[in-house]
Amino acid sequence: MDKFPNMDALLINNQAFQLFLTEAEIMARIAQLAQQLNADYSSRKPIFIAVLNGSFMFASDLLKAIQFDCEIQFVKVNSYQGMQSSGKVQELIGLNQNIANRPIIILEDIIDTGLTMHFLITDLLRYEPESLAVCSLLLKPDALKVKLQIDYVGFEVSNQFLVGYGLDYNGLARNLRQIYQAV
Ligand code: 5GP
Ligand code: MG
């Protein structure tokens, strides 16, 4: 794999990728998202819930631009084939704080079918937070299979496979500063 972070094109496990969003474009959009959040959440002391692994860079850069008191928790959604015919079973792990009566903002890297987010929202609502908002860096509106309310979106993209800035291809490319699309 070419590891030069500012290349326009790269090869990861024989799959070609080309530059889609530059570091400057990502940072500029994150600054705008933070500005919106700063206006909406001042003095509400929300808890950000960042979904690992993909959202680690987004969460880090966004939180640096947040100007209100806040907390952050990192969770993971485990997905496995269940014994039931209903198929995939999802499980939320890592939430170790009471979120009842607190404003919650979920941070995701990308929403594709929306099934992961739908599961997360349903699961977190059981704890009766004061409010629950979703902030995703990327959204593929044409891939959505469930109706979701997504409050803050960085970029709407078409149905293409993206890597970099937290997003992986077979575990690789999460470290890239820019976002690339498969070609
Ligand atoms: P969903 O449940 O919305 O279909 O999928 C959510 C998860 O699928 C994301 O959190 C991410 O891990 C993965 N995913 C969806 N689209 C992409 C993509 O274009 N690139 C990468 N690397 N992962 C994706
Ligand atoms: Mg994710």
Short mmCIF file of N, CA and C and ligand atoms in Angstrom, two decimals:
data_model
loop_
_atom_site.label_atom_id
_atom_site.label_comp_id
_atom_site.label_asym_id
_atom_site.label_seq_id
_atom_site.Cartn_x
_atom_site.Cartn_y
_atom_site.Cartn_z
N MET A 1 0.85 -1.21 0.00
CA MET A 1 0.00 0.00 0.00
C MET A 1 0.88 1.25 0.00
N ASP A 2 0.51 2.21 -0.84
CA ASP A 2 1.19 3.50 -0.79
C ASP A 2 0.75 4.21 0.47
N LYS A 3 1.69 4.67 1.22
CA LYS A 3 1.31 5.25 2.50
C LYS A 3 1.45 6.75 2.53
N PHE A 4 1.65 7.36 1.37
CA PHE A 4 1.81 8.80 1.36
C PHE A 4 0.46 9.48 1.52
N PRO A 5 0.28 10.19 2.61
CA PRO A 5 -1.06 10.65 2.98
C PRO A 5 -1.67 11.68 2.05
N ASN A 6 -0.89 12.36 1.24
CA ASN A 6 -1.50 13.39 0.40
C ASN A 6 -1.48 13.05 -1.08
N MET A 7 -1.39 11.76 -1.39
CA MET A 7 -1.41 11.33 -2.79
C MET A 7 -2.82 11.50 -3.36
N ASP A 8 -2.92 11.66 -4.67
CA ASP A 8 -4.22 11.78 -5.32
C ASP A 8 -4.81 10.41 -5.66
N ALA A 9 -3.96 9.41 -5.75
CA ALA A 9 -4.43 8.06 -6.08
C ALA A 9 -3.59 7.07 -5.30
N LEU A 10 -4.21 5.96 -4.92
CA LEU A 10 -3.42 4.93 -4.25
C LEU A 10 -4.00 3.55 -4.48
N LEU A 11 -3.20 2.57 -4.14
CA LEU A 11 -3.55 1.18 -4.34
C LEU A 11 -3.54 0.51 -2.97
N ILE A 12 -4.66 -0.11 -2.59
CA ILE A 12 -4.72 -0.82 -1.32
C ILE A 12 -5.15 -2.24 -1.62
N ASN A 13 -4.32 -3.21 -1.30
CA ASN A 13 -4.63 -4.61 -1.62
C ASN A 13 -5.11 -4.78 -3.06
N ASN A 14 -4.41 -4.15 -3.98
CA ASN A 14 -4.73 -4.25 -5.41
C ASN A 14 -6.01 -3.53 -5.84
N GLN A 15 -6.63 -2.81 -4.95
CA GLN A 15 -7.81 -2.02 -5.32
C GLN A 15 -7.37 -0.56 -5.47
N ALA A 16 -7.74 0.04 -6.60
CA ALA A 16 -7.36 1.43 -6.84
C ALA A 16 -8.37 2.39 -6.21
N PHE A 17 -7.84 3.46 -5.67
CA PHE A 17 -8.68 4.52 -5.08
C PHE A 17 -8.20 5.87 -5.59
N GLN A 18 -9.13 6.80 -5.74
CA GLN A 18 -8.73 8.16 -6.12
C GLN A 18 -9.27 9.16 -5.12
N LEU A 19 -8.58 10.28 -5.04
CA LEU A 19 -8.94 11.30 -4.06
C LEU A 19 -10.38 11.76 -4.23
N PHE A 20 -11.11 11.85 -3.13
CA PHE A 20 -12.51 12.28 -3.16
C PHE A 20 -12.71 13.55 -2.34
N LEU A 21 -12.20 13.59 -1.13
CA LEU A 21 -12.29 14.80 -0.30
C LEU A 21 -10.92 15.10 0.29
N THR A 22 -10.45 16.31 0.09
CA THR A 22 -9.14 16.68 0.63
C THR A 22 -9.24 16.94 2.13
N GLU A 23 -8.09 16.96 2.77
CA GLU A 23 -8.05 17.27 4.20
C GLU A 23 -8.67 18.64 4.46
N ALA A 24 -8.37 19.61 3.60
CA ALA A 24 -8.90 20.97 3.79
C ALA A 24 -10.43 20.98 3.68
N GLU A 25 -10.96 20.23 2.73
CA GLU A 25 -12.43 20.17 2.57
C GLU A 25 -13.07 19.53 3.79
N ILE A 26 -12.47 18.46 4.28
CA ILE A 26 -13.02 17.78 5.46
C ILE A 26 -13.00 18.72 6.66
N MET A 27 -11.86 19.38 6.87
CA MET A 27 -11.73 20.27 8.03
C MET A 27 -12.68 21.46 7.96
N ALA A 28 -12.87 21.99 6.76
CA ALA A 28 -13.77 23.14 6.61
C ALA A 28 -15.21 22.74 6.94
N ARG A 29 -15.60 21.55 6.50
CA ARG A 29 -16.97 21.10 6.76
C ARG A 29 -17.16 20.80 8.25
N ILE A 30 -16.13 20.20 8.85
CA ILE A 30 -16.22 19.90 10.29
C ILE A 30 -16.34 21.19 11.10
N ALA A 31 -15.65 22.23 10.67
CA ALA A 31 -15.75 23.52 11.37
C ALA A 31 -17.19 24.04 11.29
N GLN A 32 -17.84 23.85 10.15
CA GLN A 32 -19.24 24.29 10.01
C GLN A 32 -20.17 23.46 10.90
N LEU A 33 -19.94 22.15 10.94
CA LEU A 33 -20.76 21.28 11.80
C LEU A 33 -20.60 21.70 13.25
N ALA A 34 -19.37 21.98 13.65
CA ALA A 34 -19.11 22.37 15.04
C ALA A 34 -19.80 23.69 15.36
N GLN A 35 -19.81 24.59 14.38
CA GLN A 35 -20.46 25.87 14.58
C GLN A 35 -21.97 25.68 14.84
N GLN A 36 -22.57 24.78 14.05
CA GLN A 36 -23.99 24.47 14.25
C GLN A 36 -24.22 23.88 15.63
N LEU A 37 -23.37 22.94 16.02
CA LEU A 37 -23.52 22.30 17.32
C LEU A 37 -23.29 23.31 18.44
N ASN A 38 -22.31 24.20 18.26
CA ASN A 38 -22.04 25.22 19.27
C ASN A 38 -23.27 26.10 19.49
N ALA A 39 -23.99 26.36 18.42
CA ALA A 39 -25.20 27.17 18.55
C ALA A 39 -26.33 26.37 19.21
N ASP A 40 -26.42 25.07 18.89
CA ASP A 40 -27.56 24.27 19.35
C ASP A 40 -27.40 23.72 20.76
N TYR A 41 -26.18 23.58 21.24
CA TYR A 41 -25.97 22.86 22.51
C TYR A 41 -25.31 23.67 23.62
N SER A 42 -25.11 24.96 23.43
CA SER A 42 -24.42 25.73 24.46
C SER A 42 -25.19 25.59 25.77
N SER A 43 -24.44 25.32 26.82
CA SER A 43 -24.95 25.14 28.19
C SER A 43 -25.91 23.96 28.39
N ARG A 44 -25.90 22.99 27.45
CA ARG A 44 -26.75 21.80 27.64
C ARG A 44 -25.95 20.59 28.10
N LYS A 45 -24.64 20.70 28.10
CA LYS A 45 -23.73 19.65 28.56
C LYS A 45 -24.06 18.26 27.99
N PRO A 46 -24.04 18.14 26.68
CA PRO A 46 -24.39 16.84 26.09
C PRO A 46 -23.28 15.80 26.24
N ILE A 47 -23.64 14.56 25.97
CA ILE A 47 -22.66 13.47 25.87
C ILE A 47 -22.58 13.07 24.40
N PHE A 48 -21.40 13.16 23.82
CA PHE A 48 -21.18 12.62 22.48
C PHE A 48 -20.96 11.12 22.62
N ILE A 49 -21.58 10.35 21.75
CA ILE A 49 -21.33 8.91 21.72
C ILE A 49 -20.76 8.59 20.35
N ALA A 50 -19.45 8.33 20.31
CA ALA A 50 -18.76 8.08 19.05
C ALA A 50 -18.69 6.59 18.79
N VAL A 51 -19.02 6.22 17.57
CA VAL A 51 -19.07 4.80 17.21
C VAL A 51 -17.73 4.38 16.61
N LEU A 52 -17.04 3.49 17.31
CA LEU A 52 -15.77 2.96 16.84
C LEU A 52 -16.00 1.86 15.81
N ASN A 53 -15.06 1.55 14.93
CA ASN A 53 -13.76 2.19 14.85
C ASN A 53 -13.79 3.46 13.97
N GLY A 54 -14.69 3.46 13.02
CA GLY A 54 -14.63 4.43 11.93
C GLY A 54 -14.64 5.89 12.32
N SER A 55 -15.26 6.24 13.46
CA SER A 55 -15.46 7.66 13.75
C SER A 55 -14.34 8.30 14.57
N PHE A 56 -13.24 7.59 14.77
CA PHE A 56 -12.26 8.13 15.73
C PHE A 56 -11.63 9.43 15.27
N MET A 57 -11.35 9.58 13.99
CA MET A 57 -10.72 10.83 13.53
C MET A 57 -11.73 11.97 13.51
N PHE A 58 -12.93 11.66 13.02
CA PHE A 58 -14.00 12.65 12.97
C PHE A 58 -14.32 13.16 14.37
N ALA A 59 -14.46 12.23 15.32
CA ALA A 59 -14.76 12.62 16.70
C ALA A 59 -13.67 13.52 17.25
N SER A 60 -12.43 13.16 16.98
CA SER A 60 -11.31 13.93 17.50
C SER A 60 -11.28 15.35 16.93
N ASP A 61 -11.40 15.49 15.63
CA ASP A 61 -11.34 16.81 15.02
C ASP A 61 -12.57 17.65 15.36
N LEU A 62 -13.74 17.01 15.39
CA LEU A 62 -14.96 17.76 15.72
C LEU A 62 -14.91 18.27 17.16
N LEU A 63 -14.51 17.39 18.07
CA LEU A 63 -14.52 17.78 19.49
C LEU A 63 -13.56 18.94 19.79
N LYS A 64 -12.48 19.03 18.99
CA LYS A 64 -11.54 20.13 19.20
C LYS A 64 -12.17 21.48 18.87
N ALA A 65 -13.24 21.45 18.07
CA ALA A 65 -13.90 22.70 17.68
C ALA A 65 -15.17 22.97 18.48
N ILE A 66 -15.45 22.12 19.46
CA ILE A 66 -16.65 22.30 20.29
C ILE A 66 -16.32 23.23 21.45
N GLN A 67 -17.21 24.19 21.68
CA GLN A 67 -16.92 25.23 22.67
C GLN A 67 -17.84 25.20 23.89
N PHE A 68 -18.57 24.10 24.07
CA PHE A 68 -19.40 23.98 25.28
C PHE A 68 -18.92 22.80 26.10
N ASP A 69 -19.32 22.76 27.36
CA ASP A 69 -18.99 21.62 28.21
C ASP A 69 -19.64 20.37 27.63
N CYS A 70 -18.86 19.33 27.49
CA CYS A 70 -19.42 18.09 26.96
C CYS A 70 -18.60 16.91 27.45
N GLU A 71 -19.19 15.73 27.31
CA GLU A 71 -18.47 14.50 27.61
C GLU A 71 -18.46 13.65 26.35
N ILE A 72 -17.57 12.67 26.31
CA ILE A 72 -17.57 11.76 25.17
C ILE A 72 -17.39 10.33 25.64
N GLN A 73 -18.16 9.45 25.01
CA GLN A 73 -18.09 8.01 25.26
C GLN A 73 -17.82 7.35 23.92
N PHE A 74 -17.08 6.25 23.94
CA PHE A 74 -16.83 5.50 22.71
C PHE A 74 -17.53 4.15 22.81
N VAL A 75 -18.29 3.83 21.81
CA VAL A 75 -18.99 2.54 21.80
C VAL A 75 -18.66 1.79 20.51
N LYS A 76 -19.09 0.55 20.50
CA LYS A 76 -18.90 -0.28 19.33
C LYS A 76 -20.20 -1.03 19.09
N VAL A 77 -20.53 -1.23 17.84
CA VAL A 77 -21.69 -2.08 17.54
C VAL A 77 -21.13 -3.39 16.98
N ASN A 78 -21.31 -4.45 17.75
CA ASN A 78 -20.89 -5.77 17.29
C ASN A 78 -22.01 -6.40 16.50
N SER A 79 -21.64 -7.04 15.44
CA SER A 79 -22.61 -7.63 14.55
C SER A 79 -22.23 -9.09 14.36
N TYR A 80 -23.16 -10.00 14.61
CA TYR A 80 -22.83 -11.41 14.38
C TYR A 80 -24.06 -12.16 13.90
N GLN A 81 -23.83 -13.29 13.29
CA GLN A 81 -24.92 -14.12 12.79
C GLN A 81 -25.56 -14.83 13.96
N GLY A 82 -26.83 -14.58 14.19
CA GLY A 82 -27.50 -15.20 15.33
C GLY A 82 -27.97 -16.62 15.01
N MET A 83 -28.48 -17.31 16.02
CA MET A 83 -28.99 -18.67 15.82
C MET A 83 -30.37 -18.61 15.16
N GLN A 84 -31.06 -17.48 15.38
CA GLN A 84 -32.41 -17.35 14.84
C GLN A 84 -32.38 -17.13 13.32
N SER A 85 -33.47 -17.47 12.68
CA SER A 85 -33.55 -17.29 11.24
C SER A 85 -33.57 -15.81 10.86
N SER A 86 -33.87 -14.95 11.85
CA SER A 86 -33.95 -13.52 11.57
C SER A 86 -32.59 -12.95 11.14
N GLY A 87 -31.52 -13.74 11.28
CA GLY A 87 -30.24 -13.32 10.73
C GLY A 87 -29.37 -12.54 11.67
N LYS A 88 -28.89 -11.37 11.20
CA LYS A 88 -27.86 -10.62 11.91
C LYS A 88 -28.34 -10.09 13.26
N VAL A 89 -27.54 -10.31 14.29
CA VAL A 89 -27.84 -9.79 15.61
C VAL A 89 -26.84 -8.68 15.91
N GLN A 90 -27.34 -7.58 16.43
CA GLN A 90 -26.42 -6.49 16.76
C GLN A 90 -26.41 -6.26 18.25
N GLU A 91 -25.27 -5.81 18.73
CA GLU A 91 -25.10 -5.65 20.17
C GLU A 91 -24.25 -4.39 20.40
N LEU A 92 -24.72 -3.54 21.29
CA LEU A 92 -23.98 -2.31 21.62
C LEU A 92 -23.04 -2.61 22.78
N ILE A 93 -21.75 -2.31 22.61
CA ILE A 93 -20.84 -2.51 23.74
C ILE A 93 -20.07 -1.22 24.05
N GLY A 94 -19.69 -1.08 25.31
CA GLY A 94 -18.83 0.01 25.70
C GLY A 94 -19.52 1.17 26.40
N LEU A 95 -20.83 1.17 26.43
CA LEU A 95 -21.52 2.28 27.10
C LEU A 95 -21.48 2.04 28.60
N ASN A 96 -20.71 2.88 29.31
CA ASN A 96 -20.55 2.61 30.74
C ASN A 96 -20.92 3.82 31.58
N GLN A 97 -21.89 4.56 31.08
CA GLN A 97 -22.30 5.76 31.79
C GLN A 97 -23.81 5.89 31.66
N ASN A 98 -24.43 6.40 32.70
CA ASN A 98 -25.87 6.60 32.66
C ASN A 98 -26.19 7.80 31.76
N ILE A 99 -26.96 7.58 30.72
CA ILE A 99 -27.28 8.68 29.80
C ILE A 99 -28.70 9.19 29.99
N ALA A 100 -29.39 8.68 31.02
CA ALA A 100 -30.76 9.12 31.27
C ALA A 100 -30.80 10.63 31.48
N ASN A 101 -31.77 11.27 30.85
CA ASN A 101 -31.99 12.71 30.99
C ASN A 101 -30.81 13.58 30.54
N ARG A 102 -29.97 13.04 29.70
CA ARG A 102 -28.86 13.84 29.14
C ARG A 102 -29.07 13.98 27.63
N PRO A 103 -28.69 15.13 27.06
CA PRO A 103 -28.72 15.24 25.60
C PRO A 103 -27.59 14.39 25.00
N ILE A 104 -27.94 13.60 24.02
CA ILE A 104 -26.97 12.68 23.39
C ILE A 104 -26.78 13.07 21.93
N ILE A 105 -25.53 13.05 21.49
CA ILE A 105 -25.22 13.26 20.07
C ILE A 105 -24.39 12.07 19.60
N ILE A 106 -24.95 11.26 18.72
CA ILE A 106 -24.21 10.11 18.19
C ILE A 106 -23.29 10.59 17.07
N LEU A 107 -22.03 10.19 17.12
CA LEU A 107 -21.08 10.53 16.06
C LEU A 107 -20.73 9.29 15.25
N GLU A 108 -20.99 9.35 13.94
CA GLU A 108 -20.70 8.23 13.04
C GLU A 108 -19.82 8.70 11.90
N ASP A 109 -19.07 7.76 11.34
CA ASP A 109 -18.29 8.10 10.16
C ASP A 109 -19.17 8.15 8.92
N ILE A 110 -19.99 7.11 8.73
CA ILE A 110 -20.77 7.03 7.50
C ILE A 110 -22.06 6.25 7.74
N ILE A 111 -23.13 6.72 7.14
CA ILE A 111 -24.40 5.99 7.19
C ILE A 111 -24.70 5.50 5.78
N ASP A 112 -24.83 4.20 5.65
CA ASP A 112 -25.02 3.56 4.35
C ASP A 112 -26.47 3.06 4.27
N THR A 113 -26.73 1.81 4.65
CA THR A 113 -28.12 1.33 4.67
C THR A 113 -28.90 1.98 5.82
N GLY A 114 -28.19 2.43 6.84
CA GLY A 114 -28.83 3.03 8.00
C GLY A 114 -29.20 2.01 9.06
N LEU A 115 -28.94 0.73 8.78
CA LEU A 115 -29.36 -0.31 9.73
C LEU A 115 -28.60 -0.21 11.06
N THR A 116 -27.31 0.08 10.98
CA THR A 116 -26.52 0.23 12.20
C THR A 116 -27.06 1.39 13.04
N MET A 117 -27.31 2.52 12.38
CA MET A 117 -27.80 3.69 13.09
C MET A 117 -29.19 3.45 13.66
N HIS A 118 -30.02 2.75 12.91
CA HIS A 118 -31.37 2.44 13.39
C HIS A 118 -31.30 1.60 14.65
N PHE A 119 -30.40 0.62 14.65
CA PHE A 119 -30.21 -0.21 15.84
C PHE A 119 -29.75 0.64 17.02
N LEU A 120 -28.74 1.48 16.77
CA LEU A 120 -28.17 2.31 17.84
C LEU A 120 -29.21 3.23 18.47
N ILE A 121 -29.96 3.90 17.61
CA ILE A 121 -30.98 4.84 18.09
C ILE A 121 -31.99 4.09 18.96
N THR A 122 -32.46 2.96 18.46
CA THR A 122 -33.46 2.17 19.19
C THR A 122 -32.89 1.74 20.54
N ASP A 123 -31.65 1.29 20.53
CA ASP A 123 -31.03 0.80 21.76
C ASP A 123 -30.82 1.94 22.77
N LEU A 124 -30.31 3.08 22.29
CA LEU A 124 -30.01 4.19 23.20
C LEU A 124 -31.28 4.81 23.78
N LEU A 125 -32.36 4.80 23.00
CA LEU A 125 -33.61 5.39 23.50
C LEU A 125 -34.14 4.64 24.72
N ARG A 126 -33.77 3.37 24.86
CA ARG A 126 -34.21 2.58 26.03
C ARG A 126 -33.71 3.21 27.34
N TYR A 127 -32.60 3.95 27.26
CA TYR A 127 -32.04 4.58 28.46
C TYR A 127 -32.64 5.94 28.76
N GLU A 128 -33.61 6.34 27.94
CA GLU A 128 -34.35 7.58 28.14
C GLU A 128 -33.48 8.83 28.27
N PRO A 129 -32.67 9.11 27.22
CA PRO A 129 -31.91 10.36 27.21
C PRO A 129 -32.87 11.55 27.08
N GLU A 130 -32.38 12.73 27.42
CA GLU A 130 -33.22 13.93 27.27
C GLU A 130 -33.54 14.17 25.80
N SER A 131 -32.53 13.97 24.95
CA SER A 131 -32.71 14.11 23.51
C SER A 131 -31.65 13.25 22.83
N LEU A 132 -31.89 12.95 21.57
CA LEU A 132 -30.94 12.09 20.84
C LEU A 132 -30.79 12.64 19.43
N ALA A 133 -29.58 13.06 19.08
CA ALA A 133 -29.32 13.58 17.75
C ALA A 133 -28.24 12.74 17.09
N VAL A 134 -28.24 12.76 15.76
CA VAL A 134 -27.26 11.99 15.00
C VAL A 134 -26.42 12.95 14.17
N CYS A 135 -25.11 12.78 14.26
CA CYS A 135 -24.18 13.60 13.48
C CYS A 135 -23.24 12.65 12.73
N SER A 136 -23.38 12.61 11.41
CA SER A 136 -22.55 11.70 10.62
C SER A 136 -21.73 12.49 9.62
N LEU A 137 -20.46 12.16 9.54
CA LEU A 137 -19.61 12.87 8.58
C LEU A 137 -20.09 12.63 7.15
N LEU A 138 -20.49 11.39 6.86
CA LEU A 138 -20.89 11.03 5.50
C LEU A 138 -22.24 10.34 5.51
N LEU A 139 -23.00 10.54 4.45
CA LEU A 139 -24.31 9.88 4.32
C LEU A 139 -24.51 9.50 2.86
N LYS A 140 -24.96 8.24 2.66
CA LYS A 140 -25.33 7.79 1.30
C LYS A 140 -26.85 7.74 1.23
N PRO A 141 -27.51 8.84 0.86
CA PRO A 141 -28.98 8.88 0.92
C PRO A 141 -29.63 7.79 0.06
N ASP A 142 -29.03 7.45 -1.08
CA ASP A 142 -29.64 6.46 -1.98
C ASP A 142 -29.52 5.03 -1.47
N ALA A 143 -28.70 4.81 -0.44
CA ALA A 143 -28.50 3.46 0.08
C ALA A 143 -29.39 3.17 1.29
N LEU A 144 -30.03 4.22 1.83
CA LEU A 144 -30.82 4.06 3.06
C LEU A 144 -31.94 3.05 2.89
N LYS A 145 -32.03 2.12 3.84
CA LYS A 145 -33.09 1.10 3.79
C LYS A 145 -34.14 1.33 4.87
N VAL A 146 -33.85 2.25 5.78
CA VAL A 146 -34.81 2.56 6.85
C VAL A 146 -34.93 4.08 6.94
N LYS A 147 -36.06 4.52 7.47
CA LYS A 147 -36.25 5.95 7.63
C LYS A 147 -35.51 6.39 8.89
N LEU A 148 -34.70 7.42 8.76
CA LEU A 148 -33.90 7.89 9.89
C LEU A 148 -33.96 9.41 9.94
N GLN A 149 -33.93 9.94 11.15
CA GLN A 149 -33.73 11.37 11.27
C GLN A 149 -32.26 11.62 11.55
N ILE A 150 -31.58 12.23 10.58
CA ILE A 150 -30.15 12.50 10.74
C ILE A 150 -30.00 14.01 10.83
N ASP A 151 -29.58 14.48 12.00
CA ASP A 151 -29.66 15.91 12.27
C ASP A 151 -28.50 16.71 11.68
N TYR A 152 -27.32 16.13 11.65
CA TYR A 152 -26.13 16.84 11.15
C TYR A 152 -25.38 15.91 10.20
N VAL A 153 -25.18 16.37 8.97
CA VAL A 153 -24.48 15.56 7.97
C VAL A 153 -23.35 16.39 7.37
N GLY A 154 -22.17 15.80 7.32
CA GLY A 154 -21.03 16.49 6.71
C GLY A 154 -21.16 16.54 5.20
N PHE A 155 -21.23 15.38 4.57
CA PHE A 155 -21.30 15.29 3.11
C PHE A 155 -22.28 14.21 2.71
N GLU A 156 -23.19 14.53 1.80
CA GLU A 156 -24.01 13.51 1.16
C GLU A 156 -23.25 12.99 -0.04
N VAL A 157 -23.13 11.67 -0.15
CA VAL A 157 -22.35 11.09 -1.25
C VAL A 157 -23.18 10.03 -1.95
N SER A 158 -22.79 9.68 -3.16
CA SER A 158 -23.51 8.63 -3.88
C SER A 158 -23.03 7.26 -3.39
N ASN A 159 -23.63 6.21 -3.93
CA ASN A 159 -23.29 4.86 -3.47
C ASN A 159 -21.94 4.42 -4.01
N GLN A 160 -20.91 4.86 -3.35
CA GLN A 160 -19.55 4.49 -3.74
C GLN A 160 -18.81 4.07 -2.48
N PHE A 161 -17.76 3.29 -2.66
CA PHE A 161 -17.03 2.81 -1.50
C PHE A 161 -15.90 3.78 -1.17
N LEU A 162 -15.91 4.29 0.05
CA LEU A 162 -14.95 5.31 0.47
C LEU A 162 -13.99 4.76 1.53
N VAL A 163 -12.78 5.26 1.52
CA VAL A 163 -11.82 4.89 2.57
C VAL A 163 -11.05 6.13 3.01
N GLY A 164 -10.36 5.99 4.13
CA GLY A 164 -9.53 7.06 4.65
C GLY A 164 -10.24 7.84 5.73
N TYR A 165 -9.49 8.60 6.49
CA TYR A 165 -10.02 9.42 7.57
C TYR A 165 -10.94 8.57 8.48
N GLY A 166 -10.42 7.42 8.88
CA GLY A 166 -11.18 6.55 9.78
C GLY A 166 -11.82 5.37 9.08
N LEU A 167 -12.16 5.55 7.81
CA LEU A 167 -12.86 4.48 7.06
C LEU A 167 -11.83 3.49 6.51
N ASP A 168 -12.15 2.20 6.62
CA ASP A 168 -11.15 1.19 6.23
C ASP A 168 -11.53 0.40 4.99
N TYR A 169 -10.51 -0.22 4.41
CA TYR A 169 -10.70 -1.26 3.40
C TYR A 169 -9.94 -2.47 3.92
N ASN A 170 -10.66 -3.50 4.33
CA ASN A 170 -10.05 -4.67 4.97
C ASN A 170 -9.10 -4.27 6.10
N GLY A 171 -9.51 -3.33 6.89
CA GLY A 171 -8.70 -2.93 8.05
C GLY A 171 -7.66 -1.87 7.75
N LEU A 172 -7.40 -1.61 6.47
CA LEU A 172 -6.36 -0.64 6.11
C LEU A 172 -6.99 0.71 5.76
N ALA A 173 -6.14 1.72 5.72
CA ALA A 173 -6.47 3.06 5.21
C ALA A 173 -7.14 3.98 6.23
N ARG A 174 -7.37 3.50 7.44
CA ARG A 174 -8.02 4.37 8.43
C ARG A 174 -7.16 5.59 8.76
N ASN A 175 -5.84 5.43 8.58
CA ASN A 175 -4.90 6.48 8.98
C ASN A 175 -4.78 7.62 7.98
N LEU A 176 -5.38 7.50 6.80
CA LEU A 176 -5.20 8.53 5.78
C LEU A 176 -5.90 9.82 6.17
N ARG A 177 -5.29 10.95 5.82
CA ARG A 177 -5.86 12.26 6.18
C ARG A 177 -6.96 12.70 5.24
N GLN A 178 -7.04 12.05 4.07
CA GLN A 178 -8.02 12.44 3.07
C GLN A 178 -8.97 11.26 2.84
N ILE A 179 -10.07 11.53 2.14
CA ILE A 179 -11.03 10.45 1.84
C ILE A 179 -10.91 10.11 0.35
N TYR A 180 -10.87 8.82 0.08
CA TYR A 180 -10.68 8.32 -1.29
C TYR A 180 -11.86 7.47 -1.69
N GLN A 181 -12.15 7.42 -3.01
CA GLN A 181 -13.22 6.56 -3.50
C GLN A 181 -12.62 5.44 -4.35
N ALA A 182 -13.25 4.27 -4.27
CA ALA A 182 -12.79 3.14 -5.08
C ALA A 182 -13.07 3.45 -6.55
N VAL A 183 -12.12 3.08 -7.41
CA VAL A 183 -12.34 3.28 -8.85
C VAL A 183 -12.15 1.97 -9.60
P1 5GP B 1 -24.96 0.73 7.55
O1 5GP B 1 -25.44 -0.06 8.72
O2 5GP B 1 -25.46 2.14 7.51
O3 5GP B 1 -25.23 0.01 6.24
O4 5GP B 1 -23.40 0.74 7.58
C1 5GP B 1 -22.69 1.40 8.48
C2 5GP B 1 -21.26 0.93 8.50
O5 5GP B 1 -20.85 0.28 7.28
C3 5GP B 1 -20.36 2.12 8.61
O6 5GP B 1 -20.24 2.53 9.96
C4 5GP B 1 -19.09 1.59 8.02
O7 5GP B 1 -18.38 0.88 8.98
C5 5GP B 1 -19.54 0.67 6.93
N1 5GP B 1 -19.57 1.36 5.62
C6 5GP B 1 -20.63 1.76 4.92
N2 5GP B 1 -20.27 2.38 3.77
C7 5GP B 1 -18.91 2.36 3.75
C8 5GP B 1 -17.92 2.87 2.83
O8 5GP B 1 -18.18 3.47 1.77
N3 5GP B 1 -16.62 2.65 3.17
C9 5GP B 1 -16.25 2.02 4.31
N4 5GP B 1 -14.96 1.89 4.54
N5 5GP B 1 -17.15 1.54 5.21
C10 5GP B 1 -18.47 1.72 4.93
MG MG B 2 -19.09 3.34 11.44
#
